[in-house]
Tab-separated table of N, CA and C in Angstrom:
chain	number	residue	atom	x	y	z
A	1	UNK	N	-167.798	-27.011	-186.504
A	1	UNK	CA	-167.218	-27.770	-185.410
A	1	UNK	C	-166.066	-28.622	-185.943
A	2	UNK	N	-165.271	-28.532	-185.181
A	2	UNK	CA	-163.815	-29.483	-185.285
A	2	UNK	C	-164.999	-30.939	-185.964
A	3	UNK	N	-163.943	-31.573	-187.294
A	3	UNK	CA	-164.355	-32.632	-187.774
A	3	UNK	C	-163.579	-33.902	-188.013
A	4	UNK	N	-163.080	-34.073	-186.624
A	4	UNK	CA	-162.152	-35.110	-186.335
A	4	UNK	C	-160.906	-34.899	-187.103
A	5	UNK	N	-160.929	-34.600	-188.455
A	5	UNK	CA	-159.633	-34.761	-189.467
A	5	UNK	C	-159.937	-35.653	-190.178
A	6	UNK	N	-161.315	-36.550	-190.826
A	6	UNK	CA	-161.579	-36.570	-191.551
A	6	UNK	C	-162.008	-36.869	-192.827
A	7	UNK	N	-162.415	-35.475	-193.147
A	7	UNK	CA	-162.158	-34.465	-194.198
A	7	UNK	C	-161.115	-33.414	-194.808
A	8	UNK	N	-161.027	-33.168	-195.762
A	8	UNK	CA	-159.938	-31.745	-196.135
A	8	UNK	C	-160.408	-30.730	-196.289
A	9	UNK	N	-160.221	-29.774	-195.976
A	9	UNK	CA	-160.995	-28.638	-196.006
A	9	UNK	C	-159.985	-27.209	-196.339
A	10	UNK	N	-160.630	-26.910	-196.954
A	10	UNK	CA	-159.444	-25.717	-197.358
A	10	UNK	C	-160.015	-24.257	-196.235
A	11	UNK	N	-158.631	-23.754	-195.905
A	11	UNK	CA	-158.949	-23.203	-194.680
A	11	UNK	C	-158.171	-21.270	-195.056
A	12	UNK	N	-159.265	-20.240	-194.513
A	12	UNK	CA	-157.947	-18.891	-195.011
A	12	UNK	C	-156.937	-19.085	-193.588
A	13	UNK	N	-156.371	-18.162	-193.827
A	13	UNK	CA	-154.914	-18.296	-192.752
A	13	UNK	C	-155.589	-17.943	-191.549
A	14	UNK	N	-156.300	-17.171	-190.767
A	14	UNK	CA	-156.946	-17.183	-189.903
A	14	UNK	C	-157.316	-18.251	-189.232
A	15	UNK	N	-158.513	-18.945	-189.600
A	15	UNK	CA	-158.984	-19.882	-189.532
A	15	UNK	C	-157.939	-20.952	-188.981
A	16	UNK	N	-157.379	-21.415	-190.492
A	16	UNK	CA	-156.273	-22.136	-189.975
A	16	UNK	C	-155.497	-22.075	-188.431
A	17	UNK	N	-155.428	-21.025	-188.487
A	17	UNK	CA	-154.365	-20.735	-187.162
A	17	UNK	C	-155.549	-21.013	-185.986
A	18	UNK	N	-156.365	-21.010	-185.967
A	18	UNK	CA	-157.329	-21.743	-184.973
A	18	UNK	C	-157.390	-22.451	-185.048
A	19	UNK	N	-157.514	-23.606	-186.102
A	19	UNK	CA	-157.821	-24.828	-186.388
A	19	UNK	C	-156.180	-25.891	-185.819
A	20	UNK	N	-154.926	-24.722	-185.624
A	20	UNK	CA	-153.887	-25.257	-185.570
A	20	UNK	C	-153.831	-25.524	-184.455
A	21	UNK	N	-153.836	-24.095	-183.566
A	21	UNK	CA	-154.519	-24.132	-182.083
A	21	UNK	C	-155.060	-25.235	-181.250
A	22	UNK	N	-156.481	-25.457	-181.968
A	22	UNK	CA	-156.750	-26.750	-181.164
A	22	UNK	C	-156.207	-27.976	-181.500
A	23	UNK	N	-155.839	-28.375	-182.532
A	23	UNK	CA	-155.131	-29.566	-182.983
A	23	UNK	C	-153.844	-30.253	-182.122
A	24	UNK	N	-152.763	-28.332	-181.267
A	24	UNK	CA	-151.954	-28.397	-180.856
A	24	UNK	C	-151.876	-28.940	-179.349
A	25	UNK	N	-153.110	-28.838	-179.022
A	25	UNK	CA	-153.968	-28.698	-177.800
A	25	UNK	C	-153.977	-27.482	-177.241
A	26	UNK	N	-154.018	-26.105	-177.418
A	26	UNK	CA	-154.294	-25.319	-176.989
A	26	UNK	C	-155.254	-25.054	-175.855
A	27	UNK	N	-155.333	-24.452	-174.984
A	27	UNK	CA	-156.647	-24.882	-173.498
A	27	UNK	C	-156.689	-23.198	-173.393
A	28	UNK	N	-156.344	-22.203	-173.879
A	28	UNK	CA	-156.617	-20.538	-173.248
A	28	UNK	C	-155.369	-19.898	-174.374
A	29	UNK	N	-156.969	-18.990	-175.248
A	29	UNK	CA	-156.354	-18.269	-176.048
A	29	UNK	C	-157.005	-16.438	-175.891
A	30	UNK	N	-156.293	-15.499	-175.923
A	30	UNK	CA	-156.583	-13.740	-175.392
A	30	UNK	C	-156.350	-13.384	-176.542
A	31	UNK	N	-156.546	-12.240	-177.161
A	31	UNK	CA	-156.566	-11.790	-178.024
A	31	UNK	C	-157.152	-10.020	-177.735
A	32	UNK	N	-156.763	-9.196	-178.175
A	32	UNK	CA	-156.908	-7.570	-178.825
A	32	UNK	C	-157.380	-7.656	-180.145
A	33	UNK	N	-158.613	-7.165	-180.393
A	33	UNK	CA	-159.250	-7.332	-181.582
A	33	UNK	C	-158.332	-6.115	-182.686
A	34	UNK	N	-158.222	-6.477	-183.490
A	34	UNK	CA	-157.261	-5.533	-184.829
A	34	UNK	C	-157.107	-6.304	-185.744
A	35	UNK	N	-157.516	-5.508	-186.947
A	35	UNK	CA	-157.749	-5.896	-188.440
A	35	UNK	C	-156.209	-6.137	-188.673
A	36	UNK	N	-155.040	-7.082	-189.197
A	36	UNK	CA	-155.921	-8.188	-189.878
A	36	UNK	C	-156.019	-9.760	-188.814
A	37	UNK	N	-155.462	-9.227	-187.422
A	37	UNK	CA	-155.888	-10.984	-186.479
A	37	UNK	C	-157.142	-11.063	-186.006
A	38	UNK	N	-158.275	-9.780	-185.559
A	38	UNK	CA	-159.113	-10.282	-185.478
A	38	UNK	C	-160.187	-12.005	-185.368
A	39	UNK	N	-160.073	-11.869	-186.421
A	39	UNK	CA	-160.463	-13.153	-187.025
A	39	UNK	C	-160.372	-14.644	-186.263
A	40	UNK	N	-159.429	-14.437	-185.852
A	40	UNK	CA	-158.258	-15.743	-185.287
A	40	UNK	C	-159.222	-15.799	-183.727
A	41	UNK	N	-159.263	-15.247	-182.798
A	41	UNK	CA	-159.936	-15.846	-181.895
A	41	UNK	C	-161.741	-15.498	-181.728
A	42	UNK	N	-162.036	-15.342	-182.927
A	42	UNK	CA	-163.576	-15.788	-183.329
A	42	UNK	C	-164.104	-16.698	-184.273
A	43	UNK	N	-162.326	-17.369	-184.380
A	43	UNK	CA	-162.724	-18.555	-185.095
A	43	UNK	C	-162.418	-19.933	-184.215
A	44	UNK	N	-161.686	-19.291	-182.622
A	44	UNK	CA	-161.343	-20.479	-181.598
A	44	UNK	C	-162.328	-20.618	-181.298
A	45	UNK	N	-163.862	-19.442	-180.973
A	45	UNK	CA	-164.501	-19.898	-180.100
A	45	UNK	C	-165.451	-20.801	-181.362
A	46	UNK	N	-165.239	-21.472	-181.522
A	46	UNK	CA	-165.932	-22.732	-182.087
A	46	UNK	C	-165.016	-23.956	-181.791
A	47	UNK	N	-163.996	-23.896	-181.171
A	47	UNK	CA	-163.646	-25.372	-180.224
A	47	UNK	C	-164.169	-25.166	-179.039
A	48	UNK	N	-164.596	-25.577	-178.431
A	48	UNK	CA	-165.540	-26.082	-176.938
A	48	UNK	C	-164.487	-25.951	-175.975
A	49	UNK	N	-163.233	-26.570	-176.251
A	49	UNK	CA	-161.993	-27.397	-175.335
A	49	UNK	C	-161.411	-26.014	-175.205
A	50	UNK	N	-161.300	-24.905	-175.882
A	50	UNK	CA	-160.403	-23.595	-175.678
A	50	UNK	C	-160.873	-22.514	-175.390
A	51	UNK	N	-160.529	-22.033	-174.413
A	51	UNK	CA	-161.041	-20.924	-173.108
A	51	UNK	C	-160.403	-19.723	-174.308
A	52	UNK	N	-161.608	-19.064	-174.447
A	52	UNK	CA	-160.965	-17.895	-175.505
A	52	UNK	C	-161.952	-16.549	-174.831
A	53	UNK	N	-161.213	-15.243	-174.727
A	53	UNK	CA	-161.451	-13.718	-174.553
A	53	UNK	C	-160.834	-12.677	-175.213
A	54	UNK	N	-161.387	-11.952	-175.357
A	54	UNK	CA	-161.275	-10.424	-175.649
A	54	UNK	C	-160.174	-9.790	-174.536
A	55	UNK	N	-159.296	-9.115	-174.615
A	55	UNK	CA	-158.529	-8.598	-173.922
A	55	UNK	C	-158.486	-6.777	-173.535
A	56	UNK	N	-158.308	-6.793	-172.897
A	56	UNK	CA	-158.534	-4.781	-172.828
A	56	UNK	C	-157.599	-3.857	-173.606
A	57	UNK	N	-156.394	-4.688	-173.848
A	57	UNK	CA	-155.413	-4.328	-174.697
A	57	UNK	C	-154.063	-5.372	-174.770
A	58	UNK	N	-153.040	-5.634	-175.988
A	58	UNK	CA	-152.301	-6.442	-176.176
A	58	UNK	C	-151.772	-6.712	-175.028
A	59	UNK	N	-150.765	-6.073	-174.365
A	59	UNK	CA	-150.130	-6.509	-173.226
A	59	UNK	C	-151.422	-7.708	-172.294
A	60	UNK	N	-152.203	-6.810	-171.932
A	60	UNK	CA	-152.926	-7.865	-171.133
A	60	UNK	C	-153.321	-9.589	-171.743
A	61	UNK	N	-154.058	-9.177	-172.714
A	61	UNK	CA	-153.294	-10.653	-173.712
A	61	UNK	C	-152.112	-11.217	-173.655
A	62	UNK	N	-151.370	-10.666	-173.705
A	62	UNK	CA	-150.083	-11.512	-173.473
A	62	UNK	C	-150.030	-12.066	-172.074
A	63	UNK	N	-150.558	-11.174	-171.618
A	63	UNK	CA	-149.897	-11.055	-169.575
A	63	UNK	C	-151.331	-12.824	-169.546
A	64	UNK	N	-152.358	-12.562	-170.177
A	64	UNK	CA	-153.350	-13.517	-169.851
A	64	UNK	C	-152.550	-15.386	-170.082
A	65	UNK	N	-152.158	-15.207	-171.600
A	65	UNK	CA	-151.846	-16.146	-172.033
A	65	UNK	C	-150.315	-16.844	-171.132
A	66	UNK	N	-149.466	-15.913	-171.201
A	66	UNK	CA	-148.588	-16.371	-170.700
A	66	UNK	C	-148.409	-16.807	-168.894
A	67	UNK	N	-149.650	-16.007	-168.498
A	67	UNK	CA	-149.890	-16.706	-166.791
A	67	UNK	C	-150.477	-18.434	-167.067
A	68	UNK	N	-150.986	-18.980	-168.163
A	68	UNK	CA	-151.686	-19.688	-168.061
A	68	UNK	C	-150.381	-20.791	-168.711
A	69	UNK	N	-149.263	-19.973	-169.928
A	69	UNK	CA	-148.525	-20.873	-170.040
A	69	UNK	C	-147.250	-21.246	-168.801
A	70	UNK	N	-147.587	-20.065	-167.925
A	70	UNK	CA	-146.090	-20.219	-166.374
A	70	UNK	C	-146.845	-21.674	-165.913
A	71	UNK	N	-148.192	-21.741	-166.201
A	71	UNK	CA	-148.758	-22.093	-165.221
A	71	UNK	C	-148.689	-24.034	-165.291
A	72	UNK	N	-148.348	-24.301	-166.928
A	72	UNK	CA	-148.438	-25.369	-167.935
A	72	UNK	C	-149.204	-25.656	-168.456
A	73	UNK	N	-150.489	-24.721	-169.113
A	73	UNK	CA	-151.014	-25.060	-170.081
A	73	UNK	C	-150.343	-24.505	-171.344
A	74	UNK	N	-151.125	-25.089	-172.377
A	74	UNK	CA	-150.994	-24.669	-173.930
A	74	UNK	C	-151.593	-23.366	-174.166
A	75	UNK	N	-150.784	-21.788	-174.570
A	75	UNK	CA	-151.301	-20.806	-174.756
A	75	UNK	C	-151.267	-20.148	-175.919
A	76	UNK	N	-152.032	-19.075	-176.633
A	76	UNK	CA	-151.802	-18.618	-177.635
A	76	UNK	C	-152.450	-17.085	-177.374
A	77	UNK	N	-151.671	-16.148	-178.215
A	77	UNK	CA	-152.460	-14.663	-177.803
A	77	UNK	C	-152.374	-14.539	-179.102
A	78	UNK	N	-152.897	-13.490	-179.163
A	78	UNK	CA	-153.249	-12.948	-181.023
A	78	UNK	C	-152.833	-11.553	-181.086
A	79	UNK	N	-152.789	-10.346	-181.790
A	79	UNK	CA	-152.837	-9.058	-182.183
A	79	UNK	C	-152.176	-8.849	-183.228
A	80	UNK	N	-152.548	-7.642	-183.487
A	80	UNK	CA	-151.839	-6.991	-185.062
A	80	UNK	C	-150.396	-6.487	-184.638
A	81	UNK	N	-149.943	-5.884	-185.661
A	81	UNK	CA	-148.314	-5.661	-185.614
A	81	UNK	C	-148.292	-4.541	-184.494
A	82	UNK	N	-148.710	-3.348	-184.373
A	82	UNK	CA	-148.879	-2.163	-183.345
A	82	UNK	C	-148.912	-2.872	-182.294
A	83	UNK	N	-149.786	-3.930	-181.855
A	83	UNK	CA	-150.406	-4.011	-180.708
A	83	UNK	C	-148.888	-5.222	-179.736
A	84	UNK	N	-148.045	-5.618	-180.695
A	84	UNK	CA	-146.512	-6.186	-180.180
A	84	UNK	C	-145.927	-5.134	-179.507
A	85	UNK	N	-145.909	-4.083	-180.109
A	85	UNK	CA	-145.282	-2.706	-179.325
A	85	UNK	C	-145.657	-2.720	-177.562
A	86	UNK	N	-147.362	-2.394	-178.070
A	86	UNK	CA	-147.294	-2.189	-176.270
A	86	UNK	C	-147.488	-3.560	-175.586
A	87	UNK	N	-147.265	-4.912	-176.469
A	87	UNK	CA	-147.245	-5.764	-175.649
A	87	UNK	C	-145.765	-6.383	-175.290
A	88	UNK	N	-144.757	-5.549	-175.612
A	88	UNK	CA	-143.572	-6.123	-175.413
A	88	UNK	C	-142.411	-5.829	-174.195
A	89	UNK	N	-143.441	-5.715	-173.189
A	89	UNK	CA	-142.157	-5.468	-171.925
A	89	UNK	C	-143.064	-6.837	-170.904
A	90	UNK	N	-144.534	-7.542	-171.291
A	90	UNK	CA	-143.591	-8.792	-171.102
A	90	UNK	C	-143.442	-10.068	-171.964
A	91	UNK	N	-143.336	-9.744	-173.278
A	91	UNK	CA	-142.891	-10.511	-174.153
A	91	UNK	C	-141.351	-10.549	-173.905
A	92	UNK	N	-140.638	-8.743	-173.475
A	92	UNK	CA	-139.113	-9.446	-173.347
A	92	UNK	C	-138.995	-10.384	-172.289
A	93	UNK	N	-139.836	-9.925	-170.962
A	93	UNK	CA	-140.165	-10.801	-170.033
A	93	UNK	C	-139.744	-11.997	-169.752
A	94	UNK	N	-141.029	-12.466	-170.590
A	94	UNK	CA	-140.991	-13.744	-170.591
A	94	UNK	C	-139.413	-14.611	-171.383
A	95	UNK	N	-138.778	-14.129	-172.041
A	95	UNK	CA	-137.624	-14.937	-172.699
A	95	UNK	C	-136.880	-14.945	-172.249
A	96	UNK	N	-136.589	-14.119	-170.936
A	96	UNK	CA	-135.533	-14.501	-170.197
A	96	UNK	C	-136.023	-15.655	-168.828
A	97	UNK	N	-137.300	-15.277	-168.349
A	97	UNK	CA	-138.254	-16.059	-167.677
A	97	UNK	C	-138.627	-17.737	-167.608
A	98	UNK	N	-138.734	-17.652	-168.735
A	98	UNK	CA	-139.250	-18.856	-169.435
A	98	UNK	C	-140.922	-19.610	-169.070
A	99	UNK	N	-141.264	-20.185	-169.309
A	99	UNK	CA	-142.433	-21.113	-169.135
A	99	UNK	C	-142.493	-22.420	-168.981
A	100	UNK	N	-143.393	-23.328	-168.862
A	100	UNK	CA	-144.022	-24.483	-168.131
A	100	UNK	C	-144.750	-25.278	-169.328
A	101	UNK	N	-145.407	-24.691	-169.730
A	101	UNK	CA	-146.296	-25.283	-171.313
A	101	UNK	C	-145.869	-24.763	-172.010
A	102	UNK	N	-146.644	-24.289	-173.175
A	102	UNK	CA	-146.354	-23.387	-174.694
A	102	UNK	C	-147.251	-22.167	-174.575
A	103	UNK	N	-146.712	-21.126	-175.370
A	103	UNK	CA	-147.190	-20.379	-175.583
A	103	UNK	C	-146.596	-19.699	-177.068
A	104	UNK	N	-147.917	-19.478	-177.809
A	104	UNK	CA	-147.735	-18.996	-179.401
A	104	UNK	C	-148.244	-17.200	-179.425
A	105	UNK	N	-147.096	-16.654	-179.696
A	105	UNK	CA	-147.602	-15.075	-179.704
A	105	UNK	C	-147.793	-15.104	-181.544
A	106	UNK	N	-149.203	-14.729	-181.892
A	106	UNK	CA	-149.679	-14.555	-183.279
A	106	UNK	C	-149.415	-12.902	-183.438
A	107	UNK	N	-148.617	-12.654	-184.230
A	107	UNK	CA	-148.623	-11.253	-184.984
A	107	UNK	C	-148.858	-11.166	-186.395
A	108	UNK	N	-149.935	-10.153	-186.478
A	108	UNK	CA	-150.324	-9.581	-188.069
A	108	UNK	C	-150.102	-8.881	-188.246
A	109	UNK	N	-148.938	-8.943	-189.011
A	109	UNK	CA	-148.524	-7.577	-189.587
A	109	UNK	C	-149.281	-7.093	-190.624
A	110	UNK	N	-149.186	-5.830	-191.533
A	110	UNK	CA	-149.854	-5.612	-192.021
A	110	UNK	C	-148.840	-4.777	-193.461
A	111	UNK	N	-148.439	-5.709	-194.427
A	111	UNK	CA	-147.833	-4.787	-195.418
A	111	UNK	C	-148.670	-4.264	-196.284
A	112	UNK	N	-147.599	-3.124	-196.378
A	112	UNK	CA	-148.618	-2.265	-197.691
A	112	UNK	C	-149.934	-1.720	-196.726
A	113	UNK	N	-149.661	-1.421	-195.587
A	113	UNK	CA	-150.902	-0.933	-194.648
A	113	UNK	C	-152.198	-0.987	-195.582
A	114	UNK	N	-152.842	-1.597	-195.058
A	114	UNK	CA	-154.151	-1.958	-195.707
A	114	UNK	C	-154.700	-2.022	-194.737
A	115	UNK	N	-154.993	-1.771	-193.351
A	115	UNK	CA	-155.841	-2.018	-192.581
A	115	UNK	C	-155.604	-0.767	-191.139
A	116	UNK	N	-154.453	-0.507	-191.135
A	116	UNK	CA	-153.194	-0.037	-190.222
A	116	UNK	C	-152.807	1.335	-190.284
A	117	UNK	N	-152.814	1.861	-189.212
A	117	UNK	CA	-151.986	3.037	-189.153
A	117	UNK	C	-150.237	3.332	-189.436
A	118	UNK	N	-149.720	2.060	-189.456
A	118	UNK	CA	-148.841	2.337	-190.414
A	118	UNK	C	-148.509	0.866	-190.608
A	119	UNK	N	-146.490	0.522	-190.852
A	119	UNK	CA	-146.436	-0.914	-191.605
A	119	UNK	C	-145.168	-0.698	-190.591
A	120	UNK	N	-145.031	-2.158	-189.802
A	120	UNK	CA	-143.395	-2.179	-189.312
A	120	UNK	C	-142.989	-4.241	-189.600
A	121	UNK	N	-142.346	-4.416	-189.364
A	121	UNK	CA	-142.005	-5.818	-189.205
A	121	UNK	C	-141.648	-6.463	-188.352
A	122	UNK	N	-142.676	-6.985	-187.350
A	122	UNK	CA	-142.885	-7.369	-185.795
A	122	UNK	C	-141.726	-8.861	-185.993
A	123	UNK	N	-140.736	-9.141	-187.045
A	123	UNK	CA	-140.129	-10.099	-186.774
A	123	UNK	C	-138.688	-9.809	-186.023
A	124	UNK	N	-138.383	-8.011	-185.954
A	124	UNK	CA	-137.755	-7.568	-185.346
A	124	UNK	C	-137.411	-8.181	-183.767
A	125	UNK	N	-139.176	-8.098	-182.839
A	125	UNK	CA	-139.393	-8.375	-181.944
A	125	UNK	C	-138.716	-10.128	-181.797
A	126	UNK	N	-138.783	-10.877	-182.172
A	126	UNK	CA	-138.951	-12.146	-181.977
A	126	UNK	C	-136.648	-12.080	-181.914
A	127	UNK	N	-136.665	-11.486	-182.887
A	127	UNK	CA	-135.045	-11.553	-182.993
A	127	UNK	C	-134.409	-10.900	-181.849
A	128	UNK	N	-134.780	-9.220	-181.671
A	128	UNK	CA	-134.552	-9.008	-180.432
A	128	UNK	C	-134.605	-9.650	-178.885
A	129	UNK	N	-135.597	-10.451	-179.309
A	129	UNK	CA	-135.725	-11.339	-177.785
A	129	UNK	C	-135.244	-12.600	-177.844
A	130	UNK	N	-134.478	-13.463	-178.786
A	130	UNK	CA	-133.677	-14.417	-179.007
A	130	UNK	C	-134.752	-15.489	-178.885
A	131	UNK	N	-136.296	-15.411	-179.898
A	131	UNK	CA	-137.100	-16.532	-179.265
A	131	UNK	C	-137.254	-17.090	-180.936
A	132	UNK	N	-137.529	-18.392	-180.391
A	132	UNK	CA	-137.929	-18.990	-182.106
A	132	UNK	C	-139.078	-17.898	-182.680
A	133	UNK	N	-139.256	-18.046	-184.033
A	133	UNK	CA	-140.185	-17.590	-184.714
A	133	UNK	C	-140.413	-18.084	-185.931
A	134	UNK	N	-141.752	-18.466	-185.973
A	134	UNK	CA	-142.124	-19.041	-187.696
A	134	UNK	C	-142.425	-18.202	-188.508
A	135	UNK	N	-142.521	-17.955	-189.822
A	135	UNK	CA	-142.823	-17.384	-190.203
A	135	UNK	C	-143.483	-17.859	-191.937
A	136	UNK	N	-144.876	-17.251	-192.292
A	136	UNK	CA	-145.352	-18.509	-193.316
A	136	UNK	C	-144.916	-17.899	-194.200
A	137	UNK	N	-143.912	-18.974	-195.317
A	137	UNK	CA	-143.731	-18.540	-196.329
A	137	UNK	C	-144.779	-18.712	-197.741
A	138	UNK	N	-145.442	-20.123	-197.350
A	138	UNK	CA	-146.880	-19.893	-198.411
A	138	UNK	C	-147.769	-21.187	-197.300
A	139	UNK	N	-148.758	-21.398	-198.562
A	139	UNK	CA	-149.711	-22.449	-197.780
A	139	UNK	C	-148.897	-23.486	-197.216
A	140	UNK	N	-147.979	-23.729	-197.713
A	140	UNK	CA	-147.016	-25.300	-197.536
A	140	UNK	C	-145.774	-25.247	-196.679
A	141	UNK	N	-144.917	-24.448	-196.527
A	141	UNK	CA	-144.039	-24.122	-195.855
A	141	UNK	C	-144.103	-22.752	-194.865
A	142	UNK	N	-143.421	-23.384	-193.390
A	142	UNK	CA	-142.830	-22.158	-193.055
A	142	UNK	C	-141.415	-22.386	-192.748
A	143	UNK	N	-141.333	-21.026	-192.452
A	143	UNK	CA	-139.456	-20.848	-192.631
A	143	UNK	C	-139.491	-20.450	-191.321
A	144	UNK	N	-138.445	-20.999	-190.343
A	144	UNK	CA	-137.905	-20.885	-188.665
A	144	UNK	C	-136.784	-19.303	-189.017
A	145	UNK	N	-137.009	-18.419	-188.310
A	145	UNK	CA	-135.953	-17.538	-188.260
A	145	UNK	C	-135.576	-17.499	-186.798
């Protein structure tokens, strides 16, 4: 359970990214289960405060999260690098659209396919659609592209 902050706790990147989630106030996070994000919204449902599901496939995750960010809450969707593909007609969508709250699209890519049917670099997506994107360069920094 969330421990106020504390303590320090050393966290894997998963985790973290849940732990960031609620910190951010996040209120409704969707997710498409795929090795390597998995992880990430079965580690939300241990905040109480964040409405978290399983999705039928990426797009609908997206389509979930981002109705909830038109709507002004805090959103976040999750999936692996493939699953940006079929979620990206309304990821372009939304950037010309815009939103009301936040919304964080999590992509895992997967180099050196280790988990994956193949390897692409979903930072393509974020450039093509003219939207910020972080990207972690280690535990301590990320770099804005």
């Amino acid at each position: 359970m969330p421990d106020g902050g504390n303590m320090k706790k050393v966290l894997q990147g998963n985790e973290a990214i849940a732990r960031g989630a609620w910190e951010a106030g996040v209120t409704i996070a969707a997710a498409y289960p795929g090795t390597p994000s998995s992880e990430i919204l079965a580690e939300i449902t241990q905040y109480p405060e964040i409405k978290a599901e399983w999705s039928p496939n990426e797009k609908v995750a997206l389509e979930v999260a981002a109705g909830a960010a038109i709507a002004g809450a805090r959103s976040l969707a999750c999936m692996k690098h493939v699953g940006m593909n079929v979620a990206s007609d309304p990821f372009m969508t939304l950037a010309y659209t815009g939103i009301k709250g936040g919304l964080v699209v999590v992509v895992a890519d997967d180099p050196s396919v280790h988990s994956s049917q193949n390897e692409q670099d979903s930072r393509n997506w974020a450039r093509f659609a003219k939207v910020p994107m972080l990207e972690p360069g280690d535990a301590f920094r990320f770099q804005c592209v």
